Short mmCIF file of C-alpha atoms in Angstrom, two decimals:
data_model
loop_
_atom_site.label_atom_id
_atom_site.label_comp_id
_atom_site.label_asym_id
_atom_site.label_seq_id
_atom_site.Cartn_x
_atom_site.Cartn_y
_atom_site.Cartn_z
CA UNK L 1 -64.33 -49.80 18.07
CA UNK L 2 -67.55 -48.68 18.95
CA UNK L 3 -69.13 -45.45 17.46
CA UNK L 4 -69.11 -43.69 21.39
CA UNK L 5 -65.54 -44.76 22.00
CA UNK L 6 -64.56 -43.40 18.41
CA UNK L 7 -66.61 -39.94 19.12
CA UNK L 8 -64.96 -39.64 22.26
CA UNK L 9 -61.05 -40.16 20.91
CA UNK L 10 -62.35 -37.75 17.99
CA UNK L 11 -63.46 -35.32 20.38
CA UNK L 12 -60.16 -35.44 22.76
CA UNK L 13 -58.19 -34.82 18.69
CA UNK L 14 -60.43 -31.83 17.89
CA UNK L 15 -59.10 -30.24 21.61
CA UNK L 16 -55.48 -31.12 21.43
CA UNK L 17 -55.33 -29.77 17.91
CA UNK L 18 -57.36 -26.25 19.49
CA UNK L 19 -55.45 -26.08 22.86
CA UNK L 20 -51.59 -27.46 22.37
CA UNK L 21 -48.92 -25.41 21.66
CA UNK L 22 -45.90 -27.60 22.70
CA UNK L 23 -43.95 -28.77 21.95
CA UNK L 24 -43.45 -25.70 19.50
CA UNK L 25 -42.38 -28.49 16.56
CA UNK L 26 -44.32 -31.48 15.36
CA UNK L 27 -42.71 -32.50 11.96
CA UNK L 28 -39.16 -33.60 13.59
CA UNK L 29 -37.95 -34.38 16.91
CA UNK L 30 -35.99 -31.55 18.21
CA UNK L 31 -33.79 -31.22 20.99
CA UNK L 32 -31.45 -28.98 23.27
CA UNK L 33 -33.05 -25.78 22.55
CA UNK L 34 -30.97 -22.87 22.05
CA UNK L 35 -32.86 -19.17 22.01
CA UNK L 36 -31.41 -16.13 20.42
CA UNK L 37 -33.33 -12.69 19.83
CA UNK L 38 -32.31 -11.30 16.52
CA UNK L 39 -34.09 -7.85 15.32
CA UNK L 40 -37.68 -8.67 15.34
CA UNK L 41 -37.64 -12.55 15.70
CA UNK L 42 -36.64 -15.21 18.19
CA UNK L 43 -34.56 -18.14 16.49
CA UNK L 44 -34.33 -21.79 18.35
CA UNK L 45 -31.06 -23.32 17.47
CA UNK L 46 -31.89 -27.46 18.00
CA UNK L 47 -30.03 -30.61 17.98
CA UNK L 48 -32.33 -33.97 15.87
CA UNK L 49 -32.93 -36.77 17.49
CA UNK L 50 -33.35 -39.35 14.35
CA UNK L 51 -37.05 -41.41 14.21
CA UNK L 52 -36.79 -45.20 16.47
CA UNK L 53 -33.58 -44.44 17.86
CA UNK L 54 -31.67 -46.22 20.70
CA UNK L 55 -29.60 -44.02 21.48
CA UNK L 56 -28.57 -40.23 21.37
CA UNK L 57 -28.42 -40.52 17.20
CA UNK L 58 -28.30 -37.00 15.91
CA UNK L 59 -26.36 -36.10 12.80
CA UNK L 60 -27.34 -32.62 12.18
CA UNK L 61 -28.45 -29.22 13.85
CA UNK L 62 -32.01 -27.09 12.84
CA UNK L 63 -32.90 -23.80 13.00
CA UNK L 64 -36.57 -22.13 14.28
CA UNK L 65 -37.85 -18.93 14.26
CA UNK L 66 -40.83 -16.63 15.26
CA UNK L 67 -42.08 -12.97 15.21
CA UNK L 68 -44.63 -13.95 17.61
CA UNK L 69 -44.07 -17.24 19.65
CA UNK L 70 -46.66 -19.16 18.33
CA UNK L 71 -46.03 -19.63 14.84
CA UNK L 72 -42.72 -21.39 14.01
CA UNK L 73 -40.97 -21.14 10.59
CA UNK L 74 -38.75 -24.31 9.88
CA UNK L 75 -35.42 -23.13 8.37
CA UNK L 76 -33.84 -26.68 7.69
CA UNK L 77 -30.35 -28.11 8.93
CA UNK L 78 -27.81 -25.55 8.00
CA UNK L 79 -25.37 -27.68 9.10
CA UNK L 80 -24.37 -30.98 9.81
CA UNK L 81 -21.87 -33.55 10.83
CA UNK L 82 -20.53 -33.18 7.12
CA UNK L 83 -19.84 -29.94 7.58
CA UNK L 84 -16.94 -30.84 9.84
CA UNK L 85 -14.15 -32.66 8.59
CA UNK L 86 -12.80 -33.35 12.11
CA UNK L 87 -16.69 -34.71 13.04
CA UNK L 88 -18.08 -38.13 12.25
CA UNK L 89 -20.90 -38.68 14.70
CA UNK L 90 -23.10 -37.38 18.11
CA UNK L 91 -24.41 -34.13 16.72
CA UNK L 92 -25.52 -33.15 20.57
CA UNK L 93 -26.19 -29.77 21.90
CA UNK L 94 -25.14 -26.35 20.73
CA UNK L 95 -25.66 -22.54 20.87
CA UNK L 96 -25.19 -19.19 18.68
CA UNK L 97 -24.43 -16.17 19.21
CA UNK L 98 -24.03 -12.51 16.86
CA UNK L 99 -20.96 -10.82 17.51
CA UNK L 100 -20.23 -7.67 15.11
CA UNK L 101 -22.29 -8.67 12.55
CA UNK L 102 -21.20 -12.50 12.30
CA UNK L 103 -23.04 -15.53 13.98
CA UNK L 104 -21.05 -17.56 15.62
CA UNK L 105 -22.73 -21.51 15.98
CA UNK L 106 -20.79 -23.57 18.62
CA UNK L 107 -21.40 -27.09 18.72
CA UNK L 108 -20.14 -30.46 19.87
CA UNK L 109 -19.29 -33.76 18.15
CA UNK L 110 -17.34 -36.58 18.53
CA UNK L 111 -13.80 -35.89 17.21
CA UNK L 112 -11.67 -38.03 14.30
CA UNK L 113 -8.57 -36.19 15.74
CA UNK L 114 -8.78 -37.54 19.59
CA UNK L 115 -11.93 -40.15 19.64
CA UNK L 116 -13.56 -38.14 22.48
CA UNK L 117 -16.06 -35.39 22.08
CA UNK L 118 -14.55 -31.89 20.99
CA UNK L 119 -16.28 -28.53 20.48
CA UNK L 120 -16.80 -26.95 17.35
CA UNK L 121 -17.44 -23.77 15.92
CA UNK L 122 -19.46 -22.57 12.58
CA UNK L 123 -19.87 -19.12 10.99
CA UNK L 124 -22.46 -17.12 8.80
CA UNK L 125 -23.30 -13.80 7.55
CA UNK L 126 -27.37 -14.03 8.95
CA UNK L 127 -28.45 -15.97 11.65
CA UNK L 128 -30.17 -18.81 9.53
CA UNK L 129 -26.67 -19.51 7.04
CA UNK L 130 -25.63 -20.44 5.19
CA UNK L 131 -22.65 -21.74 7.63
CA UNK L 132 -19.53 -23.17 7.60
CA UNK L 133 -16.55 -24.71 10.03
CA UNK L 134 -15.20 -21.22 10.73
CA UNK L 135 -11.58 -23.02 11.52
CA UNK L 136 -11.68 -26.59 10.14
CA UNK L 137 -10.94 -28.11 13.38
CA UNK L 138 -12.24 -28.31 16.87
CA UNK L 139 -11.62 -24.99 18.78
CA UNK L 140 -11.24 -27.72 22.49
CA UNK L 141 -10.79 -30.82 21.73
CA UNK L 142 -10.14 -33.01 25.25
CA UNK L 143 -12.14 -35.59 26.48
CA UNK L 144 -15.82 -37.44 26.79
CA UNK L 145 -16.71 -34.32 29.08
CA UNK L 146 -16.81 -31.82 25.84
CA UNK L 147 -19.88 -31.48 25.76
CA UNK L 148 -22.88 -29.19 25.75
CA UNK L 149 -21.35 -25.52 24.85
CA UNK L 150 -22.60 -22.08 25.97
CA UNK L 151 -21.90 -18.91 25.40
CA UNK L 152 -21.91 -15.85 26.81
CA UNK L 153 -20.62 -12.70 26.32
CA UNK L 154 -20.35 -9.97 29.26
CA UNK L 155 -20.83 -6.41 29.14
CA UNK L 156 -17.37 -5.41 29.10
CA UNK L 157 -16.97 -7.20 25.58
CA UNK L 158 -15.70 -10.39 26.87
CA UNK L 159 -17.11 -13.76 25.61
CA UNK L 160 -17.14 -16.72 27.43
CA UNK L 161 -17.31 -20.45 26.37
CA UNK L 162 -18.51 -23.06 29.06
CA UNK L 163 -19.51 -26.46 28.48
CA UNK L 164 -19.52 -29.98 30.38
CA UNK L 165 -20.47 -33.36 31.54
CA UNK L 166 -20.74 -34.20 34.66
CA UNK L 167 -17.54 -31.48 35.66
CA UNK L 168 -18.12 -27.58 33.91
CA UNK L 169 -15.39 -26.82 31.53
CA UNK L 170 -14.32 -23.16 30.60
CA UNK L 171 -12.59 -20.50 28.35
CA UNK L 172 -11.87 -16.74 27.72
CA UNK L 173 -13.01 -16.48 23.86
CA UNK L 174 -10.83 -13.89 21.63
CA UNK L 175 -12.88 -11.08 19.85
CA UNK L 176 -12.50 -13.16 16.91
CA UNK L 177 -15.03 -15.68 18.62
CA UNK L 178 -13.16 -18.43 17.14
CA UNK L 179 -9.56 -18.83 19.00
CA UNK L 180 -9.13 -18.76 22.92
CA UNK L 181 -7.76 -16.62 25.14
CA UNK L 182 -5.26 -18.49 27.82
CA UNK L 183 -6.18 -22.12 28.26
CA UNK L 184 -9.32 -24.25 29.42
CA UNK L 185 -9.80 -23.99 33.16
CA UNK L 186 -11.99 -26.84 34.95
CA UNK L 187 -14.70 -25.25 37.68
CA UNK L 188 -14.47 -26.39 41.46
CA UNK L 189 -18.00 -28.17 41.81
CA UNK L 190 -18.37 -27.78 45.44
CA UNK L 191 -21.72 -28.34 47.71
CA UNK L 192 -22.62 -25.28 48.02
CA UNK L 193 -22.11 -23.88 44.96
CA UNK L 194 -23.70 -26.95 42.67
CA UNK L 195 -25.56 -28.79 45.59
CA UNK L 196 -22.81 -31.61 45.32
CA UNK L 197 -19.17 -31.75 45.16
CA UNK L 198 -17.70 -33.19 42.00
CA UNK L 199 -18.26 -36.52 41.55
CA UNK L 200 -15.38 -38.52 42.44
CA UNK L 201 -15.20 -36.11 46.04
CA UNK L 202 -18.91 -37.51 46.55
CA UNK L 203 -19.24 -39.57 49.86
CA UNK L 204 -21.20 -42.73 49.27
CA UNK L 205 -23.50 -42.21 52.34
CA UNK L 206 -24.20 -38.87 52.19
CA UNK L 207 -27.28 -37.58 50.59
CA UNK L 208 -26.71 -34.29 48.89
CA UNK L 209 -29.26 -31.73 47.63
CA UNK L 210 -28.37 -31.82 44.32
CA UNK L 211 -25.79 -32.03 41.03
CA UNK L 212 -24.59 -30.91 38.05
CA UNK L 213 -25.32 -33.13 35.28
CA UNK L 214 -25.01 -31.56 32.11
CA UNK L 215 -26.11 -29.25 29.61
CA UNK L 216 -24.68 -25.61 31.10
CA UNK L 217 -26.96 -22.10 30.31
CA UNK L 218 -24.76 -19.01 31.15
CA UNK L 219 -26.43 -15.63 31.08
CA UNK L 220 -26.10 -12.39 33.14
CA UNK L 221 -29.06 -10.47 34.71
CA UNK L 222 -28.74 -7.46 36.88
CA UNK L 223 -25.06 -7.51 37.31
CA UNK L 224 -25.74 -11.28 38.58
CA UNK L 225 -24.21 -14.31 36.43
CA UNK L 226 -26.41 -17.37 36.37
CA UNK L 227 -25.09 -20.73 35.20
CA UNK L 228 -28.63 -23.19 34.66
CA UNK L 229 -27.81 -26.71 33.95
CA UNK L 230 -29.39 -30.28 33.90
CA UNK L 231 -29.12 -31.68 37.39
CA UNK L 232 -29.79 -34.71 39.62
CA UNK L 233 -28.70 -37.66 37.44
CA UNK L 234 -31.31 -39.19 35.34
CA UNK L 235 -34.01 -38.23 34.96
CA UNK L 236 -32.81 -34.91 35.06
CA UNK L 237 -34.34 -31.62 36.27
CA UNK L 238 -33.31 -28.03 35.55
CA UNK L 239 -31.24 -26.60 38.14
CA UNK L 240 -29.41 -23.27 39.02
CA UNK L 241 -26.41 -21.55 40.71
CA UNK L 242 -25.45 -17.57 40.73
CA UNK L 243 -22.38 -16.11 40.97
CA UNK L 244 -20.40 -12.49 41.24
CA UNK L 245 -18.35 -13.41 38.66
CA UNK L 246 -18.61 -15.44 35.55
CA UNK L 247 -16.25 -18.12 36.85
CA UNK L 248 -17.84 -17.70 40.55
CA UNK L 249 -17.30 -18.05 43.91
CA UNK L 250 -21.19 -19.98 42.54
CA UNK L 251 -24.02 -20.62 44.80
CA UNK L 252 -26.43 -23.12 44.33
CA UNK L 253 -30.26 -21.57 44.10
CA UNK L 254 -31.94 -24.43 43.67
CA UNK L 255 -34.29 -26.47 41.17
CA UNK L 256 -35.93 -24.61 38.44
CA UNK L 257 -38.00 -26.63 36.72
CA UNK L 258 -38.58 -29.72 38.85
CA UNK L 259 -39.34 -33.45 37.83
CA UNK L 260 -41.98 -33.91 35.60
CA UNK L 261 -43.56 -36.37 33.75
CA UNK L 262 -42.53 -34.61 30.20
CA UNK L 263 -41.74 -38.50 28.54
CA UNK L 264 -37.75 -37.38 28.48
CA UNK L 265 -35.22 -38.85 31.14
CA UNK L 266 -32.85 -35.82 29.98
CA UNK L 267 -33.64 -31.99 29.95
CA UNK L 268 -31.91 -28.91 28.35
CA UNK L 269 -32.68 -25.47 28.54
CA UNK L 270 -32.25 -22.06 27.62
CA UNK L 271 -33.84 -18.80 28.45
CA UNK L 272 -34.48 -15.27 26.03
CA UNK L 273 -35.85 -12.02 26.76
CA UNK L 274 -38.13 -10.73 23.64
CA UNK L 275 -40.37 -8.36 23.30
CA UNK L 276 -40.59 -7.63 26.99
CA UNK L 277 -40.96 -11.07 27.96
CA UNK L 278 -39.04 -13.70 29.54
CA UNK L 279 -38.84 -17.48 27.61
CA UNK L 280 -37.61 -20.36 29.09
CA UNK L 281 -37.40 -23.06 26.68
CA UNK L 282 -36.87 -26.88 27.22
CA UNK L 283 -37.06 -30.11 26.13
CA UNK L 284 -39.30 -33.20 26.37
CA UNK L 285 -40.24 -36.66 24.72
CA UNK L 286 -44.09 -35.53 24.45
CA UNK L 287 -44.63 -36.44 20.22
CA UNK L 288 -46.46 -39.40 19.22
CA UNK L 289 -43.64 -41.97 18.88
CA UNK L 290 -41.32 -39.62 21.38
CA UNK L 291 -39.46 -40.54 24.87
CA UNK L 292 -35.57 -40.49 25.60
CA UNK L 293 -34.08 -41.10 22.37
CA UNK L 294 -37.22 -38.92 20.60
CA UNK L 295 -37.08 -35.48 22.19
CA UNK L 296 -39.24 -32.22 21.29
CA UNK L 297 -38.35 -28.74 22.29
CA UNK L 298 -41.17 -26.90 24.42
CA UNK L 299 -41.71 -22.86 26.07
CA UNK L 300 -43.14 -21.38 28.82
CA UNK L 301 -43.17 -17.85 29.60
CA UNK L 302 -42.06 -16.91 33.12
CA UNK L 303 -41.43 -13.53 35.36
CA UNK L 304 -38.21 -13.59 37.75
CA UNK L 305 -39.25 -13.15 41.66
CA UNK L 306 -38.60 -9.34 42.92
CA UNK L 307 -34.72 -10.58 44.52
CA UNK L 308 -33.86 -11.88 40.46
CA UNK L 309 -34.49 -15.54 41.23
CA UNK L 310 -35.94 -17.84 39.42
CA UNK L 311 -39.92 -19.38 40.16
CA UNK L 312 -40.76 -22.83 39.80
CA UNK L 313 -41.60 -23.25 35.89
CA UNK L 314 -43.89 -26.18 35.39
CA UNK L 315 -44.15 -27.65 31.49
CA UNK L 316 -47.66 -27.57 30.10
CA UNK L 317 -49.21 -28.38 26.45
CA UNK L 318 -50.62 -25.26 26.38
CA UNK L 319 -47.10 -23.14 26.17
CA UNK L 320 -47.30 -19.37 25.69
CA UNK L 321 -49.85 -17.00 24.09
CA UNK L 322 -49.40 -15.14 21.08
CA UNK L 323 -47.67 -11.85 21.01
CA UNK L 324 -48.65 -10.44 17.34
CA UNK L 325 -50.42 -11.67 13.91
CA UNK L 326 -49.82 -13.05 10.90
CA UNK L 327 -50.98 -11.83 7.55
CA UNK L 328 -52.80 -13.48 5.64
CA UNK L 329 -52.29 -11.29 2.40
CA UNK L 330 -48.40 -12.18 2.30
CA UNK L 331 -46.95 -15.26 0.99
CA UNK L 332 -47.01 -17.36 4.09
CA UNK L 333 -43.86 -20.50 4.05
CA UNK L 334 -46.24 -23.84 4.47
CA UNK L 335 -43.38 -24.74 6.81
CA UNK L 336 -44.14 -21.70 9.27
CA UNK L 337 -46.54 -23.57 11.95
CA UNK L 338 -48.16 -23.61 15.60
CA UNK L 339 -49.00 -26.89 15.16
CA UNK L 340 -49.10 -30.04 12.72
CA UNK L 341 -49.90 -33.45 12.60
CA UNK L 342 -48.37 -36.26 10.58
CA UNK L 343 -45.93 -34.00 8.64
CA UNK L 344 -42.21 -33.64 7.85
CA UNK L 345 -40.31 -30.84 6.03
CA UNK L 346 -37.78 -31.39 3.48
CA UNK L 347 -35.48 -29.15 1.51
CA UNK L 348 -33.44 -28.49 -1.53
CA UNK L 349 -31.11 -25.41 -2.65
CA UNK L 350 -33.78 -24.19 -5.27
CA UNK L 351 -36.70 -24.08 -3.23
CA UNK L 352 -35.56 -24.18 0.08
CA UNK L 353 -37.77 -25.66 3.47
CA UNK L 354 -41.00 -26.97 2.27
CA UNK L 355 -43.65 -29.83 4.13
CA UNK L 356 -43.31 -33.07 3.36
CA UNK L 357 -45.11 -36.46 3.84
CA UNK L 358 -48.81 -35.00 3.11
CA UNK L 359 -51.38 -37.58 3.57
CA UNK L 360 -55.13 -38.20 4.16
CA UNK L 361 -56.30 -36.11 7.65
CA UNK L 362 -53.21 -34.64 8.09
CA UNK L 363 -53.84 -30.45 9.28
CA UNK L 364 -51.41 -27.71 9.79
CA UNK L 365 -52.68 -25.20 12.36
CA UNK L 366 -51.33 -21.79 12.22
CA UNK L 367 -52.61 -19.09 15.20
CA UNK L 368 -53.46 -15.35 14.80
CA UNK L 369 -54.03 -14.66 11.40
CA UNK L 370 -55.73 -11.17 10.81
CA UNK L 371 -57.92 -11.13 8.10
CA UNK L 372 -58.77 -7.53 9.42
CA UNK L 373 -61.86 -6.15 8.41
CA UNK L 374 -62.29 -7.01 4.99
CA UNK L 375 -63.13 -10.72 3.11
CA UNK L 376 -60.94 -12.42 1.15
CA UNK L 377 -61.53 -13.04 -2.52
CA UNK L 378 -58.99 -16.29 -3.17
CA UNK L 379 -56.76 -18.62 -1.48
CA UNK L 380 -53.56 -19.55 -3.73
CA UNK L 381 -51.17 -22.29 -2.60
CA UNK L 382 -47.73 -23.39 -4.58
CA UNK L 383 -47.75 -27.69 -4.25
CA UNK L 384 -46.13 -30.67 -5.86
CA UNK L 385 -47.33 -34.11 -6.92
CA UNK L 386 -45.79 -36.77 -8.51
CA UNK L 387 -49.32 -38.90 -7.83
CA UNK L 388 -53.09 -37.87 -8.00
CA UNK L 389 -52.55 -34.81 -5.73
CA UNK L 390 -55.39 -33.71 -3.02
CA UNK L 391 -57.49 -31.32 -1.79
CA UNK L 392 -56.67 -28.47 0.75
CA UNK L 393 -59.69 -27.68 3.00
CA UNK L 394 -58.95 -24.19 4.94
CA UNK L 395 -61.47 -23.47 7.75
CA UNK L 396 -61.00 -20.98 10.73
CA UNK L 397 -60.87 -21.40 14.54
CA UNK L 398 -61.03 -25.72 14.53
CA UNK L 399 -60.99 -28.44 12.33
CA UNK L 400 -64.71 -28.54 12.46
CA UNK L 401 -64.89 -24.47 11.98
CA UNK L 402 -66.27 -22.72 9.12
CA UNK L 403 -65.11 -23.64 5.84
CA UNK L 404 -63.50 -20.87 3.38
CA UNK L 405 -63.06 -23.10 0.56
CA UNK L 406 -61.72 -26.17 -0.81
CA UNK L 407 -58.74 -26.28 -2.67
CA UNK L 408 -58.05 -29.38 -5.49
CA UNK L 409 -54.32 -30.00 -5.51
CA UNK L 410 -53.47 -31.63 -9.21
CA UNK L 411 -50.76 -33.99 -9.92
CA UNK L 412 -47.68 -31.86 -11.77
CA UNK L 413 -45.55 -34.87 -12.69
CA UNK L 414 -43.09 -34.50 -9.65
CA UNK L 415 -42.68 -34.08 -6.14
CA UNK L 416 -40.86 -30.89 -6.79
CA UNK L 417 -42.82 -29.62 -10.17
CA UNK L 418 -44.16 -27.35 -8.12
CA UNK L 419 -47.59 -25.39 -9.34
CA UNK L 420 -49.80 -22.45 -8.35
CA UNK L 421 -53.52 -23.47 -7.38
CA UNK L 422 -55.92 -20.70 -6.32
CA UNK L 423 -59.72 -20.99 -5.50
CA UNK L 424 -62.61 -18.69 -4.61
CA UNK L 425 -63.15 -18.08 -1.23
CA UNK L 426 -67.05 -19.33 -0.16
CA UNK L 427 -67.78 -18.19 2.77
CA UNK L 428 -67.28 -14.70 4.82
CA UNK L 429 -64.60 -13.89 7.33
CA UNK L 430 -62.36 -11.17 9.10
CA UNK L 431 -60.92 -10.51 11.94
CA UNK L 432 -58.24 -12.48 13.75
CA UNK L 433 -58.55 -16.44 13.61
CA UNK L 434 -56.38 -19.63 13.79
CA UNK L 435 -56.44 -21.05 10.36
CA UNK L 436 -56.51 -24.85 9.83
CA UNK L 437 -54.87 -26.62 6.55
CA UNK L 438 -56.71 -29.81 6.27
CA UNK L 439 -55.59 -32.18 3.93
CA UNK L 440 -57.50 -34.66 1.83
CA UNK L 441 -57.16 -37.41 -0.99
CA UNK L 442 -56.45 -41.05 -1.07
CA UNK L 443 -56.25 -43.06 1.58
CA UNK L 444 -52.83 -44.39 1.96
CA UNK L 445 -50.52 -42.43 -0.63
CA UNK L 446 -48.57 -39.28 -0.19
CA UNK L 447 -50.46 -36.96 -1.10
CA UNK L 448 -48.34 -33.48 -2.11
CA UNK L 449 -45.80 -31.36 -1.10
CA UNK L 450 -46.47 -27.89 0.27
CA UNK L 451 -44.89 -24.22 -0.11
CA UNK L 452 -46.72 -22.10 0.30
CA UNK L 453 -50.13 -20.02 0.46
CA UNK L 454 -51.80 -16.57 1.02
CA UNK L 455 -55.01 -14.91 0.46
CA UNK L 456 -55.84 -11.95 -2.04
CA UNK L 457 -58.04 -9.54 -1.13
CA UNK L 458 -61.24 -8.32 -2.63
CA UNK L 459 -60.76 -5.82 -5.42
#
């Protein structure tokens, strides 16, 4: 390679790493993105697409959250297909919901009991677990079409559980959240309410707007229900219809996010409100190593048109801008990020989520960190080495930016001996900045695993 060539792909790495904000994880593909506000934070509930896969493999569900949609914090897979007896493969798409103080996780999997898909449900105390099979079987358990849940519950107290491939499936939930009320009712897919009858009414030479796929959204917005979905076949594009009800007379609206190139032949989405802001989050296959089989979840913020529809929503790298700071002076997870490269997390009961896979040139980017107006004194990070360890170089605003000190990471005899390092800060800052992690040591080796770091502030 010659030395231009290499300054120019260096170059392009320096932007991406200063520009790109989805999709919103790097250290594991992530799919089927489910929002829900909670107090102060936004949590991403996400199906795993495993590494080289064929096929839809996914055997457990994560958790994301943020105060201030940039920086995510990894919570780990609360659950998993193990935590189903009835379940033994096809961890696909889910959603949860708080109800009177519970959080109610409903997911699908392919079912022991029938050898179709069914739809589960799980249940926790806080909205990150931990959780558990809140009836030990599947709460619908039919067919290859249980797919894809949603829920929704309606201002009058009623909850609603849809779900569906290619037909929409649906059920009156009891208060309890986990039994039904009456039994599971099949929706009419007509033309004008989906853009396409169902799909054994479809005429062979008729061309037809559009169709329900998959992958059902159900929310309600000035007294107006709105059912989103994956449409068109494959690839898919995000539809939507409305509706004066929640199980219709629908009418289709039209295409909401349009075909893109986003490296995915399947989308998902789901949409929050936080903070005065409206979030409509997605899917794509846009990672190093991604596509199909290798899916990422993504956000863009949006504003409704004045009649309540919904604009066209395009998918970019950049994704949304911040809407608060971190502190530098608390003890900040190494697993909260806006953006990595060449990491994984892992986790164990003791310690909990921590990054993983550390090795030479690796970085961890995190955005809007407010030093305010005063220097730091020391930067202290908590690692593990069962090697040589590293070095942790933090600069501000790039991975070229000013340097605030170098960090030596020591081996501690184990990958989860974990040790506190701290080192004097050489060089001036405050304000707000994006902080880069920059990791260095052998070529070739793991280097450490990360927990976490702050600052400490001049005495």
């Amino acid at each position: 390679m010659t030395g231009k060539k290499f300054a120019t792909m260096l170059l392009s790495f320096v932007t991406i790493a200063a520009t790109a904000q989805n999709p919103i994880v790097q250290t594991w593909y992530t799919t089927d993105p489910a929002p829900m506000v909670y107090g102060d934070k936004m949590y991403v509930y996400t199906g795993h697409d495993e590494d080289k896969a064929d096929f839809f493999w996914m055997n457990e569900w994560r958790v994301y959250s943020s105060s201030d949609m940039v920086n995510w914090t990894d919570h780990g897979s609360p659950i998993d297909l193990s935590s189903f007896t009835w379940a033994d493969d096809r961890a696909w798409a889910s959603q949860c919901i708080q109800r009177d103080g519970k959080f109610y996780w409903y997911i699908c999997a392919h079912s022991k009991i029938t050898n179709a898909m069914a739809i589960g449900v799980a249940v926790a105390d806080s909205p990150t677990g931990t959780f558990r099979d809140a009836i030990g079987r599947p709460l619908a358990d039919g067919n290859w079409a249980y797919i894809d849940p949603t829920v929704f519950i309606d201002d009058d107290g009623q909850a609603w559980l849809y779900w569906g491939n290619p037909e929409v499936y649906y059920v009156k939930l009891n208060r309890d959240m986990i039994s039904c009320n009456g039994e599971v009712q099949k929706m009419e897919m007509t033309e004008e309410g989906f853009g396409a009858p169902a799909t054994k009414m479809r005429q062979k030479d008729v061309k037809y707007k559009d169709s329900y796929v998959e992958g059902p959204w159900m929310m309600k917005r000035n007294k107006q229900y709105y059912l989103l979905y994956a449409a068109g076949g494959v690839p898919e594009h995000i539809s939507y219809s409305t509706a004066p009800t929640p199980t219709g007379p629908w009418t289709y609206r039209g295409k909401i996010m349009p075909l893109e190139d986003t490296k995915s032949f399947t989308n998902h989405c789901g949409i929050a409100d936080f903070k005065g802001k409206h979030y409509f989050f997605y899917h794509t296959g846009k990672l190093p190593g991604g596509g199909g089989f290798g899916r990422s979840i993504a956000v863009e913020e949006f504003q409704y048109n004045a009649d309540g529809t919904f604009p066209i929503i395009h998918h970019t790298d950049q994704g949304v801008n911040p809407i608060g700071t971190l502190s530098p002076w608390n003890r900040n997870e190494a697993e909260t990020l806006a953006w990595s490269k060449g990491l994984n997390t892992d986790e164990n009961d003791k310690t909990g989520v921590y990054v993983s896979n550390i090795h030479r040139g690796d970085f961890i980017k995190v955005r809007e960190v407010d030093f305010g107006k005063k220097s730091p004194r020391t930067f202290t990070a908590s690692a593990a080495s069962a090697l040589q360890g590293g070095q942790i170089e933090v600069r501000i605003d790039s991975l070229g930016g000013q340097k605030l000190t170098t960090l030596d990471i020591l081996g501690t005899g184990g990958w989860e001996e974990w040790r506190t390092f701290s080192g004097n800060i050489t060089s001036e800052v405050s304000g707000k900045h994006d902080l880069y992690l920059v990791f260095h040591g052998l070529k070739g080796p793991r280097l450490f695993n990360f927990d976490w770091w702050k600052f400490e502030k001049q005495k």
